[in-house]
Short mmCIF file of C-alpha atoms and ligand atoms in Angstrom, two decimals:
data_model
loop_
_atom_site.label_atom_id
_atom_site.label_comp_id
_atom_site.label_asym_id
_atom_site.label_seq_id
_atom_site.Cartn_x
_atom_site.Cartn_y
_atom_site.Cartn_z
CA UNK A 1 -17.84 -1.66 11.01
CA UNK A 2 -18.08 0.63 7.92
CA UNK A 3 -20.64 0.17 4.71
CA UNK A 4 -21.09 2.19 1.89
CA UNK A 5 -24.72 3.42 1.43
CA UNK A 6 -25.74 4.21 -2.62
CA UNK A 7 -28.79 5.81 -3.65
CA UNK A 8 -27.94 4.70 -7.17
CA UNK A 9 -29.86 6.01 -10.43
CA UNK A 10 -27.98 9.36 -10.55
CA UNK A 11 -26.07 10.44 -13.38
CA UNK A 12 -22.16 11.70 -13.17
CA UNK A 13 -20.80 14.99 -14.32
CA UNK A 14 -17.28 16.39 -13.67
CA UNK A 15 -14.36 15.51 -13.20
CA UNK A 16 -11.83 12.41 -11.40
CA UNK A 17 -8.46 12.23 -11.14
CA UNK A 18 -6.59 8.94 -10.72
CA UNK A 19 -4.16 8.07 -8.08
CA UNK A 20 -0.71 6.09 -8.61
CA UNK A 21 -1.12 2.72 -9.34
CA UNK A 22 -1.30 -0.18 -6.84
CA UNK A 23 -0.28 -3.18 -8.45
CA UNK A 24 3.17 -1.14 -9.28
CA UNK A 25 3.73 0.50 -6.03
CA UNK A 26 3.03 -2.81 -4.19
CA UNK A 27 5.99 -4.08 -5.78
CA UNK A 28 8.49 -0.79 -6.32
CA UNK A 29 8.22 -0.30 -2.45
CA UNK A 30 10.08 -3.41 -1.85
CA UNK A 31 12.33 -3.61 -4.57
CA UNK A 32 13.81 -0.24 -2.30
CA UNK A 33 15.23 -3.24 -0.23
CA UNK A 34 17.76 -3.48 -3.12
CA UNK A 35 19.13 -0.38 -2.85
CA UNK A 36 22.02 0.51 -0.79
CA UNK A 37 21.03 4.00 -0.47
CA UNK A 38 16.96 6.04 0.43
CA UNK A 39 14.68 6.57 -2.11
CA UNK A 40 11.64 9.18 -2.69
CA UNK A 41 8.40 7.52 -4.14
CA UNK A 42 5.97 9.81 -5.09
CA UNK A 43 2.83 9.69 -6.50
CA UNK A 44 1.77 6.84 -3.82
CA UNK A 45 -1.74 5.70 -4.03
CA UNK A 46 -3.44 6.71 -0.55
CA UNK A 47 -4.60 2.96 0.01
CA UNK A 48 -4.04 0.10 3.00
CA UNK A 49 -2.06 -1.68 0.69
CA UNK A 50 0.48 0.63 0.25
CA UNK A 51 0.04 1.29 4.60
CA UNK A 52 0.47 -2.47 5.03
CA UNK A 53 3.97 -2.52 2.85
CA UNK A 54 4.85 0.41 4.29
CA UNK A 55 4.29 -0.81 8.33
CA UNK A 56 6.28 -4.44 6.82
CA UNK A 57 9.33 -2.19 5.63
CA UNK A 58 9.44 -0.03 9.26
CA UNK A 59 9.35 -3.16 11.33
CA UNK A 60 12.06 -4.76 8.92
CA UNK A 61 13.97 -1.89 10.15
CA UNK A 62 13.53 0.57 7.07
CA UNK A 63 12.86 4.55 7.90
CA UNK A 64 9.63 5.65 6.50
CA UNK A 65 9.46 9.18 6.13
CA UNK A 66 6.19 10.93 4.52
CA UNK A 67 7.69 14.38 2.73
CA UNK A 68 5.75 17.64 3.42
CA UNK A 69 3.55 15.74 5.40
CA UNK A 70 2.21 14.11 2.02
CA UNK A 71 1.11 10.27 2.28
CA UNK A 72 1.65 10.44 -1.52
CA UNK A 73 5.40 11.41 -1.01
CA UNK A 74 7.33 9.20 0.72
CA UNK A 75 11.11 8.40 1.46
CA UNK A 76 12.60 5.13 2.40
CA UNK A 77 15.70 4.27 3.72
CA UNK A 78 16.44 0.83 3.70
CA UNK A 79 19.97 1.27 5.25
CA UNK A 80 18.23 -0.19 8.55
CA UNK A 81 17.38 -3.39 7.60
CA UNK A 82 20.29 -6.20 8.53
CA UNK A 83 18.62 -9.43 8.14
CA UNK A 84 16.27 -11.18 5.42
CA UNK A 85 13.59 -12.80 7.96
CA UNK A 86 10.50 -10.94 8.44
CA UNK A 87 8.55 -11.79 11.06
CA UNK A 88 5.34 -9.96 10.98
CA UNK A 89 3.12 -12.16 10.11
CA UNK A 90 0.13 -10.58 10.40
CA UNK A 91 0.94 -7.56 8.39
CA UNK A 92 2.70 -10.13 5.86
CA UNK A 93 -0.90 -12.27 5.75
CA UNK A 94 -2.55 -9.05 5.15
CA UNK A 95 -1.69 -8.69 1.81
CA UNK A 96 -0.77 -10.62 -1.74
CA UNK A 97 1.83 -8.46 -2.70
CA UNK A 98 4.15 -9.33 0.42
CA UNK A 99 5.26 -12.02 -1.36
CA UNK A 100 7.58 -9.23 -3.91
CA UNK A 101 9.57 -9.40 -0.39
CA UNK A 102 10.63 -12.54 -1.26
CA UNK A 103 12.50 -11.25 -4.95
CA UNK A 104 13.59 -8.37 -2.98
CA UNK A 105 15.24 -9.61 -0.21
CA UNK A 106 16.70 -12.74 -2.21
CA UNK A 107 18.14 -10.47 -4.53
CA UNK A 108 19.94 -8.22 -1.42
CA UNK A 109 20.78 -10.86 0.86
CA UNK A 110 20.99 -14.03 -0.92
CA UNK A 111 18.49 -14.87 1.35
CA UNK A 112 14.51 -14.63 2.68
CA UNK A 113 12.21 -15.78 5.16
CA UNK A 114 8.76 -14.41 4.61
CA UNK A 115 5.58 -15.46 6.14
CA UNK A 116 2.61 -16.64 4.12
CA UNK A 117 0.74 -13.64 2.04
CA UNK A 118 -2.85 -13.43 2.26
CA UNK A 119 -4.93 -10.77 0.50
CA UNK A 120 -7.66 -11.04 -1.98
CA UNK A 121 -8.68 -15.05 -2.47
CA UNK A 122 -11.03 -15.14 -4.77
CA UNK A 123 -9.34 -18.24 -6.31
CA UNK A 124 -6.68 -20.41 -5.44
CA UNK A 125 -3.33 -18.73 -5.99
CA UNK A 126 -0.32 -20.20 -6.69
CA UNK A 127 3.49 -19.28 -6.18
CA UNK A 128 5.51 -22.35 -7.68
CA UNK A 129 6.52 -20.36 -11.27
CA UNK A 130 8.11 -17.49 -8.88
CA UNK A 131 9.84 -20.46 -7.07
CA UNK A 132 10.92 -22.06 -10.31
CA UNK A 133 12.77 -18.77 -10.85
CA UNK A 134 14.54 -18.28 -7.43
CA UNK A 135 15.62 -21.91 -8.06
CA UNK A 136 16.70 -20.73 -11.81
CA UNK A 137 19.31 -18.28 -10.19
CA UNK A 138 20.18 -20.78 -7.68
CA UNK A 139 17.92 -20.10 -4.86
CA UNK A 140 17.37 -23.26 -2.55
CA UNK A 141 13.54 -22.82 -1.89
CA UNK A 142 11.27 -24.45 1.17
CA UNK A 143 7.64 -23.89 1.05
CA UNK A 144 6.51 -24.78 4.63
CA UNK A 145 2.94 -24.09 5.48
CA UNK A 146 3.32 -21.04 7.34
CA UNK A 147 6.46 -19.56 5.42
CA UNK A 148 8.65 -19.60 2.50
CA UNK A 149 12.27 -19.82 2.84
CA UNK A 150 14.94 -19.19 0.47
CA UNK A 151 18.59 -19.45 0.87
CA UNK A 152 21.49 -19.46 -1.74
CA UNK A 153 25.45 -19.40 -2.05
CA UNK A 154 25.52 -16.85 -4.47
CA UNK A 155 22.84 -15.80 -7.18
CA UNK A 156 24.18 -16.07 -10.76
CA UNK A 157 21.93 -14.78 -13.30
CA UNK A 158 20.05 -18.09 -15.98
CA UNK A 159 17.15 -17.87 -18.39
CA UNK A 160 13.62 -18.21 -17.12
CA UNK A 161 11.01 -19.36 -18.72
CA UNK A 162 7.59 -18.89 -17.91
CA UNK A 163 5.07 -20.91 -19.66
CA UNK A 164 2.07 -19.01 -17.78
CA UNK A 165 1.78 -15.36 -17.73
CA UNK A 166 2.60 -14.26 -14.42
CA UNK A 167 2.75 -10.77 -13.44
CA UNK A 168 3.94 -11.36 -9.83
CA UNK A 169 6.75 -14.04 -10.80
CA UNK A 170 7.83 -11.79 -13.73
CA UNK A 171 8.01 -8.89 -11.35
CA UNK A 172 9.78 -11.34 -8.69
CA UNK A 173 12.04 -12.48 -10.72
CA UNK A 174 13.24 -9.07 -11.68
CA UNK A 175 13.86 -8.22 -8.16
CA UNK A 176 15.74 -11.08 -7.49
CA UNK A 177 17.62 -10.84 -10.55
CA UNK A 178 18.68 -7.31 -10.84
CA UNK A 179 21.93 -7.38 -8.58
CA UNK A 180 23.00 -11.36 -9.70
CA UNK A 181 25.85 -11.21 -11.14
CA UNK A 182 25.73 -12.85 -15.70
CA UNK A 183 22.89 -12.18 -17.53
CA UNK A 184 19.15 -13.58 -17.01
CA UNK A 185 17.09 -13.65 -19.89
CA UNK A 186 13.07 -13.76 -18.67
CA UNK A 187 10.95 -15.56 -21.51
CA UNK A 188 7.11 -15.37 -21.45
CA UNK A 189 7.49 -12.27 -19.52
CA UNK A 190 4.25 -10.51 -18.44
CA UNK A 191 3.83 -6.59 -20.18
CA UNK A 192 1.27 -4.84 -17.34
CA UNK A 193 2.36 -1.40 -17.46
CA UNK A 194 3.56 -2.32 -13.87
CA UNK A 195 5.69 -4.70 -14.72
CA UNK A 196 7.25 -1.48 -17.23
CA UNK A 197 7.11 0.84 -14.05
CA UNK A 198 8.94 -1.77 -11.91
CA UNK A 199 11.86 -2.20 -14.54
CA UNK A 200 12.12 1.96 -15.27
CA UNK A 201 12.46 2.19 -11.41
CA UNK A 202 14.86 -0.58 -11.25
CA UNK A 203 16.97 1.30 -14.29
CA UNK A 204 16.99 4.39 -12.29
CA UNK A 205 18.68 2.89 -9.28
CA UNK A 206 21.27 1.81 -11.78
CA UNK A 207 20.02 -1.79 -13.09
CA UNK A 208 20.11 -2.62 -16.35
CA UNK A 209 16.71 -4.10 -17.45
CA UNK A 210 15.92 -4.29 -20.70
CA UNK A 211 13.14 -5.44 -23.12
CA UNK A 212 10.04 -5.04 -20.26
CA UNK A 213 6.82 -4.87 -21.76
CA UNK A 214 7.52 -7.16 -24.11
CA UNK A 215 7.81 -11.01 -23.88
CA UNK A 216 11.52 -10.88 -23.32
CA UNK A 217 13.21 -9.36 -20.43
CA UNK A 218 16.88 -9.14 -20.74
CA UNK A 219 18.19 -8.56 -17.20
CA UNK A 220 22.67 -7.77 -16.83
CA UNK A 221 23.66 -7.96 -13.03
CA UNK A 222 24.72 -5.23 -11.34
CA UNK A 223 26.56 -5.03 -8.00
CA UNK A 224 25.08 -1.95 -6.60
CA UNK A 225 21.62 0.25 -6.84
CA UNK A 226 22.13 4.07 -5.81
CA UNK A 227 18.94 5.80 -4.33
CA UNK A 228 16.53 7.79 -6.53
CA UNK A 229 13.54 9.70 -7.09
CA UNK A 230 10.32 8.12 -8.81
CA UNK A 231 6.96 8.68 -9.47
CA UNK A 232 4.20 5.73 -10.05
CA UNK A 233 2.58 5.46 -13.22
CA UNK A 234 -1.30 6.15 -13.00
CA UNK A 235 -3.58 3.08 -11.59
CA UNK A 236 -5.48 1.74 -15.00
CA UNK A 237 -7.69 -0.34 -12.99
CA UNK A 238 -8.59 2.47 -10.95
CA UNK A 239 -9.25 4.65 -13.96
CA UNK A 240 -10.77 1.63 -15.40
CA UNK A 241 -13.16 1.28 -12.67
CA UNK A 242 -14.57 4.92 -12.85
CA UNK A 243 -15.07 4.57 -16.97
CA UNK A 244 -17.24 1.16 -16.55
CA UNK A 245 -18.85 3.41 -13.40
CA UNK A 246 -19.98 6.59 -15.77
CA UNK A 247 -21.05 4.18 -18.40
CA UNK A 248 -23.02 2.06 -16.15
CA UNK A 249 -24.62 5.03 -14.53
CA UNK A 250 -24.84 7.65 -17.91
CA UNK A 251 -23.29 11.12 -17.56
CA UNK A 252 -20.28 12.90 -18.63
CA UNK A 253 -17.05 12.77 -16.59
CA UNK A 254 -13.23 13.65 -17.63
CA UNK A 255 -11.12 11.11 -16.13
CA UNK A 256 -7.39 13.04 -15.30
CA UNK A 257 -4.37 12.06 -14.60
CA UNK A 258 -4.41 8.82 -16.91
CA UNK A 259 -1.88 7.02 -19.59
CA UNK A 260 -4.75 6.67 -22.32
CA UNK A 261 -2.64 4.32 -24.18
CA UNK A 262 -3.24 1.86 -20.88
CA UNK A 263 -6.82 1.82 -20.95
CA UNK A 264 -6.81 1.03 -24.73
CA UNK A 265 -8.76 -2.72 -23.66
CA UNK A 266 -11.01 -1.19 -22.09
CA UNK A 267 -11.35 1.80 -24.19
CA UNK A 268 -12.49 -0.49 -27.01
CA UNK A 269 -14.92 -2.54 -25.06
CA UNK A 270 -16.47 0.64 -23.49
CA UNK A 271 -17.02 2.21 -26.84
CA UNK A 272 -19.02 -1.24 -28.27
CA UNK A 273 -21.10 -0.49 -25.21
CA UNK A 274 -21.81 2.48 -27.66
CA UNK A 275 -20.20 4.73 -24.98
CA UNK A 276 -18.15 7.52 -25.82
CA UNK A 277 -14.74 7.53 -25.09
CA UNK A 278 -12.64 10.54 -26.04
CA UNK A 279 -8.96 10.36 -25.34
CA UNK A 280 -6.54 13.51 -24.51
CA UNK A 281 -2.48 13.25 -23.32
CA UNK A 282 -3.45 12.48 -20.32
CA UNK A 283 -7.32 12.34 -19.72
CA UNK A 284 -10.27 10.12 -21.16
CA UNK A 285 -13.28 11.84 -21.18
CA UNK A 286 -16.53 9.29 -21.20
CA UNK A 287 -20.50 10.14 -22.32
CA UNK A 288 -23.03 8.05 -21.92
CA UNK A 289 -26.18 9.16 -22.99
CA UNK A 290 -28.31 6.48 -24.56
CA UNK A 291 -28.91 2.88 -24.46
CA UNK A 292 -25.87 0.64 -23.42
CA UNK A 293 -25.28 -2.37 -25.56
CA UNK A 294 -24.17 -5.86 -24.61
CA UNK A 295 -21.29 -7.02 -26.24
CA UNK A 296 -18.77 -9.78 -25.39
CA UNK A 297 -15.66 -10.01 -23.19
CA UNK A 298 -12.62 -11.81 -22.15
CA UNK A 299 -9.86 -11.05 -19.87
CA UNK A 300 -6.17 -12.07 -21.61
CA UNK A 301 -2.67 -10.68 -20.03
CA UNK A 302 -1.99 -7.16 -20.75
CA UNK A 303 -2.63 -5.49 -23.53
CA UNK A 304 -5.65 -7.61 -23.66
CA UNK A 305 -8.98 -6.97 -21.39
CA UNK A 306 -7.60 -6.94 -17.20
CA UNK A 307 -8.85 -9.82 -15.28
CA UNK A 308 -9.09 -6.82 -12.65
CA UNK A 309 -11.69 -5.01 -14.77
CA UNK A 310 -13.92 -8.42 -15.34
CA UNK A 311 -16.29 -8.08 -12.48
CA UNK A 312 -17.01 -4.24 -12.98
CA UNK A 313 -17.66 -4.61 -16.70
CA UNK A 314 -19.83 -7.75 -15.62
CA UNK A 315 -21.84 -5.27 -13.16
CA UNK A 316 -21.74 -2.70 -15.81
CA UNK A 317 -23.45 -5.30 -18.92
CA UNK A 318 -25.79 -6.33 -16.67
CA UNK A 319 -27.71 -3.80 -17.70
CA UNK A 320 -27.38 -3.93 -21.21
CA UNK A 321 -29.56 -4.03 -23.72
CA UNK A 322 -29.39 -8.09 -24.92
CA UNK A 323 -27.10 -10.70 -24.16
CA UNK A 324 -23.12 -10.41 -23.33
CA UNK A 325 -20.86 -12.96 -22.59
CA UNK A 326 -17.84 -12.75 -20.24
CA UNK A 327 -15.41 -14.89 -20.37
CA UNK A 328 -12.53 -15.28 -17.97
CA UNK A 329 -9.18 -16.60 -19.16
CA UNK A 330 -6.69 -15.64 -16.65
CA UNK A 331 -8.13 -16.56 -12.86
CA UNK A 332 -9.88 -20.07 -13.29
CA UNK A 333 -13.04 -18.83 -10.85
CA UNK A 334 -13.29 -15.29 -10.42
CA UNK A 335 -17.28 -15.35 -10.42
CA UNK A 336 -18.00 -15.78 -6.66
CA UNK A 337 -19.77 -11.87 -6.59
CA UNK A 338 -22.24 -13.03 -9.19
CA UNK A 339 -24.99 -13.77 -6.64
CA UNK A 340 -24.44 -10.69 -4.71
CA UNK A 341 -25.21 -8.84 -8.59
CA UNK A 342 -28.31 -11.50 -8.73
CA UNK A 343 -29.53 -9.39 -5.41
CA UNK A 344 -29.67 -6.36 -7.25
CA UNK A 345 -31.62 -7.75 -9.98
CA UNK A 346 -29.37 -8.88 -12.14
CA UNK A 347 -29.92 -12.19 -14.70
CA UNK A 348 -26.37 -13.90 -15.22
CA UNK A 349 -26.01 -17.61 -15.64
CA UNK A 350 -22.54 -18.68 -15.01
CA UNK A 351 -20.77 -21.93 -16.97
CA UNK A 352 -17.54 -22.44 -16.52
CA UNK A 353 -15.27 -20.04 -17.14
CA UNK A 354 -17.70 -17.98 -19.18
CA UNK A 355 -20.44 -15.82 -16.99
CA UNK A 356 -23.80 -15.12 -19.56
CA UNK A 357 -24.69 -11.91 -18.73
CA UNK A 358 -28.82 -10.95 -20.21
CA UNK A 359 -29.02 -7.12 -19.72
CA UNK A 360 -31.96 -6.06 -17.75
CA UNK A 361 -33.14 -2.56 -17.29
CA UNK A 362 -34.47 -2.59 -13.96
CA UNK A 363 -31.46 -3.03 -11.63
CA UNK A 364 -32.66 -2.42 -7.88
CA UNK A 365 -30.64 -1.58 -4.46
CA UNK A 366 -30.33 -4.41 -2.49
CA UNK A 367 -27.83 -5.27 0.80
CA UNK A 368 -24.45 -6.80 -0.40
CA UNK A 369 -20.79 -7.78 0.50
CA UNK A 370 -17.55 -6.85 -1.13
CA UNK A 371 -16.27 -10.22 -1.24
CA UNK A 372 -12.72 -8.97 -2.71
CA UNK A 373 -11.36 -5.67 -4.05
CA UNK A 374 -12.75 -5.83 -7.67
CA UNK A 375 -15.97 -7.41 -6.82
CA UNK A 376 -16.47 -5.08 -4.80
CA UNK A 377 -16.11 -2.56 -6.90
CA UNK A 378 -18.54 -4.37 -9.14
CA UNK A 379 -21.33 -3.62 -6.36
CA UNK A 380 -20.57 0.15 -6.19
CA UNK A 381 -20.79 0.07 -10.19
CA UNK A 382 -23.90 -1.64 -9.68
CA UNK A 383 -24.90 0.45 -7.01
CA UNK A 384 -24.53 3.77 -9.09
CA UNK A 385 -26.75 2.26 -11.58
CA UNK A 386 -28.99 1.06 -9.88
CA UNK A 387 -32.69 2.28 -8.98
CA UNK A 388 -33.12 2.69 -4.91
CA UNK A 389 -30.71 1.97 -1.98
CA UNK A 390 -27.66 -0.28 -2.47
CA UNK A 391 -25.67 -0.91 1.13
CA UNK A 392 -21.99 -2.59 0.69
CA UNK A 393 -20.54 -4.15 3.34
CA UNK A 394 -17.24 -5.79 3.80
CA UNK A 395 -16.18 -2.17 2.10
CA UNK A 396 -12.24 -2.87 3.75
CA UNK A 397 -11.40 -4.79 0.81
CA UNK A 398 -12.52 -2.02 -1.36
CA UNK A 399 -10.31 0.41 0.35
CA UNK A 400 -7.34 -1.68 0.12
CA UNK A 401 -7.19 -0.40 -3.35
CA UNK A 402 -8.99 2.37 -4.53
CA UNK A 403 -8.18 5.88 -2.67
CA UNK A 404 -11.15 8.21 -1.26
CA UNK A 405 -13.64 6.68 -3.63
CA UNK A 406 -16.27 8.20 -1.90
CA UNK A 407 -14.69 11.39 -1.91
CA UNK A 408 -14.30 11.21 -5.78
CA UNK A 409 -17.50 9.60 -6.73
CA UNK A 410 -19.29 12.31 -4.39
CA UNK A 411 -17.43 14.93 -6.57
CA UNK A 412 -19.04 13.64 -9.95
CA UNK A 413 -22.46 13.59 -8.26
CA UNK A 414 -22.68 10.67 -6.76
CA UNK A 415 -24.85 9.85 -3.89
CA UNK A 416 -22.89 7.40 -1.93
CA UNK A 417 -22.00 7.82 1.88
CA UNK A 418 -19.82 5.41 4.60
CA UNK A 419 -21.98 4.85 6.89
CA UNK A 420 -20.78 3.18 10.60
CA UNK A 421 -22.96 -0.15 11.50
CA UNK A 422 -23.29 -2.57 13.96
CA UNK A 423 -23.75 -6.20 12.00
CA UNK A 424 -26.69 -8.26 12.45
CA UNK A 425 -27.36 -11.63 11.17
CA UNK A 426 -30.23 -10.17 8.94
CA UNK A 427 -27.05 -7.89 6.35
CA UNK A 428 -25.99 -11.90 5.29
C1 EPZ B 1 -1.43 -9.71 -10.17
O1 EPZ B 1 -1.58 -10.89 -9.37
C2 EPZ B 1 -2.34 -8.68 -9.58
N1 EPZ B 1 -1.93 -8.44 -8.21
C3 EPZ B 1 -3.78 -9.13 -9.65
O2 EPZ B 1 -4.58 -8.05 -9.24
C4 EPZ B 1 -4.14 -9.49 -11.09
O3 EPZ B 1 -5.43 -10.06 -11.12
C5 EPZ B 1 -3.13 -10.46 -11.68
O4 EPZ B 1 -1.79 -9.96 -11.52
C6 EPZ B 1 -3.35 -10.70 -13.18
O5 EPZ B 1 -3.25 -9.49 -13.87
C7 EPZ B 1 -0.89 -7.68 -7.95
O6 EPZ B 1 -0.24 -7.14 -8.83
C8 EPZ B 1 -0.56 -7.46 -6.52
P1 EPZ B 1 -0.49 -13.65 -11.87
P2 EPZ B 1 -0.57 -12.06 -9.53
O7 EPZ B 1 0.68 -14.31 -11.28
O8 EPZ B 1 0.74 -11.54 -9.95
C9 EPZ B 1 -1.22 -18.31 -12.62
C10 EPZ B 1 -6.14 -6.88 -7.97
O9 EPZ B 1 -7.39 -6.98 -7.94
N2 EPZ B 1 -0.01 -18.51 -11.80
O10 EPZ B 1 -0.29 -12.77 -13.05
O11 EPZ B 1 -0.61 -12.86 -8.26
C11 EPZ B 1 -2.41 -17.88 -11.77
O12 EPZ B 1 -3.07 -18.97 -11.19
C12 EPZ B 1 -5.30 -8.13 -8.01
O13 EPZ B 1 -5.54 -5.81 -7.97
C13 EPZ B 1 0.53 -19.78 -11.69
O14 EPZ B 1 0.01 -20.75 -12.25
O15 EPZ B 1 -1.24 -12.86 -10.73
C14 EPZ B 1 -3.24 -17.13 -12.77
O16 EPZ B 1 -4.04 -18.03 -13.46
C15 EPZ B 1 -6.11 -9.38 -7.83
N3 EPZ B 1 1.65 -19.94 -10.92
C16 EPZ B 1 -2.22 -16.52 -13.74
O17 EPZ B 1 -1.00 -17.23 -13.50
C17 EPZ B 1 2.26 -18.89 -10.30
O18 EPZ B 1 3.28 -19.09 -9.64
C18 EPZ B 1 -1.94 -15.04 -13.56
O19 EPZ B 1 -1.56 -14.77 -12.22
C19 EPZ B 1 1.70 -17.61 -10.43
C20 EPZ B 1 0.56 -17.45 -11.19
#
């Protein structure tokens, strides 16, 4: 087994440049199911996420090709896959995400039979508002406790209306929607930038999607896709991650490679932090010299503050100067890292939904667990702040989502290392 080993207390200085973005290529990869021709995807984050959907599309019968030998450049051909049961259930359990196979195939086939996704569980998640919109095109649905299947005469495009904010059911229903014949008309859409980079790919396989990243999506059948080439917008949680990480552990780093205009949330909160944030076409540049400042938070759909950025803003305030509160409005319990932060030092009283977070300036190593991807990116923004030796196990869920982080923080100074380990009753 792998951990990450921080001797934390040392500034950053340089410079980081952000991969393509997960939660969009998790879902453009399978909406290449639609297509009746290969497509390139480039700018691929180098993550086991995007290996996992990758593996799923090959044993579906898909040809994976990487291009120049690049895991960032990669053509599919989905010519190869004849039926809309997937069996691999392990890869499928592997990951959240899977479950876009379900809009995917639904909207190729008229049919899917996908195994149960897994992934990060930091709270019970739910899947009935992306069945109430395969049943809205006039999908038959069964949930059975190892599997969803779906099965239809023929799609015909209706209005959905989402009374939650769902990013994957918004995205889902998309997929399924694109090649129905009529007109669907998604209401309470989500507006991630993903959900924007899913619809732009969709348009450039020939789809007509219109209206995403705002509440309405406006959605006219179409009765073929034709292959294309597309690049992945930048990951903002990624980016995200490395702003809380120079604030939390001072410096000066220019963050490349970046929509700035998709980190505006977390531009704002960062700079009542009295950070600086300085914003270029496609950079952020962030300075932290002097005190941080507490200051309050809470996560809302996009553009507000990402439920994804919660935890490391939460590692980040806990060592603030005075009292912050976080409040979390989009997962109903997405606090279960809190007592792996307490380890380290830090003084956080949870109630609720609401996590009261009273800065303290001595944050110490300690031995913790990445209990999901973004709490675990909490502990190595904890870890870079902190005084001493912080050791992170369970890093795997890390590295489903961010790419070479050690690499990158090493780059800006950082003294972090993956260390191999036996595990011992004494790291719980
Ligand atoms: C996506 O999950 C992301 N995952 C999550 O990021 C992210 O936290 C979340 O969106 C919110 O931004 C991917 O894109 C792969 P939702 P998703 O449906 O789509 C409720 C990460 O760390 N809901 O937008 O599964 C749900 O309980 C991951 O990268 C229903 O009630 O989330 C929640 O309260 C973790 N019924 C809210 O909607 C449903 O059918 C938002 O969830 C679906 C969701």
């Amino acid at each position: 087994m792998d951990k990450y080993v921080i001797n934390g207390g040392k500034k950053l200085y340089g410079t980081v440049s952000i991969s393509g973005a997960k939660n969009a290529a998790v879902a453009i990869i399978p909406a290449v199911v639609l297509c009746d021709e290969p497509c390139v995807i480039e700018n691929l984050p180098k993550i086991r996420d995007v290996s996992v959907i990758l593996e799923i599309l090959k044993t579906m019968g898909a040809k994976v090709t990487r291009i120049g030998g690049d895991d960032a450049r990669v053509k599919i051909d989905p010519r190869g896959i004849k039926s809309s049961k997937v069996t691999c259930e392990k890869l499928v359990g592997d990951m959240r995400a899977s479950y876009y196979l379900l809009g995917a195939l639904l909207g190729r086939f008229g049919s899917a039979s996908v195994p149960a996704s897994g992934g990060c569980s930091f709270c019970d998640r739910p899947i009935d508002l992306h069945i109430k919109a395969f049943k809205a095109l006039g999908a038959k649905c069964d949930l059975l406790p190892d599997k969803v299947v779906l099965s239809s005469e023929a799609l015909v495009g209706n209005d959905i209306d989402f009374d939650v904010v769902s990013v994957g059911a918004t995205m889902n229903a998309m997929l399924a929607a694109v090649r129905a014949p009529g007109k669907t008309v998604i209401t309470g859409a989500a507006k991630e930038p993903h959900v924007v980079d899913l619809a732009n790919f969709l348009n450039k396989m020939g789809a007509k999607v219109r209206g995403a990243g705002t509440d309405v999506i406006k959605i006219k059948g179409v009765s073929e896709l034709t292959g294309c080439t597309y690049g992945i917008i930048p990951d903002q949680i990624e980016a995200g991650t490395y702003m809380a990480a120079v604030a939390a552990a001072g410096g000066d780093v220019t963050i490349t490679g970046v929509i700035p205009k998709h980190l505006e949330s977390i531009t704002n909160k960062l700079r009542d932090t009295g950070t600086t944030v300085e914003e270029f076409d496609e950079a952020v540049r962030i300075v932290r010299e002097g005190e941080l400042t507490c200051c309050n938070v809470k996560t809302t759909p996009h553009p507000g503050f990402p439920t994804d950025m919660q935890p490391q803003f939460v590692a980040l305030l806990s060592g603030a100067n005075g009292k912050s509160r976080v409040t979390e409005s989009v997962w109903e319990a997405r606090f279960s890292y809190i007592p792996q932060l307490r380890k380290m030092g830090a003084d956080i009283i949870e109630n609720g939904s609401t996590a009261h977070v009273d800065g303290v300036n001595d944050l110490h190593g300690a031995k913790v667990r990445a209990l999901d991807l973004r709490a675990g990116a909490a502990m190595v923004v904890a870890g870079l702040a902190a005084k001493g030796t912080t050791e992170i196990a369970d890093i795997k869920y890390i590295e489903r989502g961010y790419e070479q982080i050690v690499e990158k923080l090493t780059a800006i100074g950082a003294d972090i290392r993956r260390v191999t380990y036996v595990e011992s009753s004494e790291d719980d």
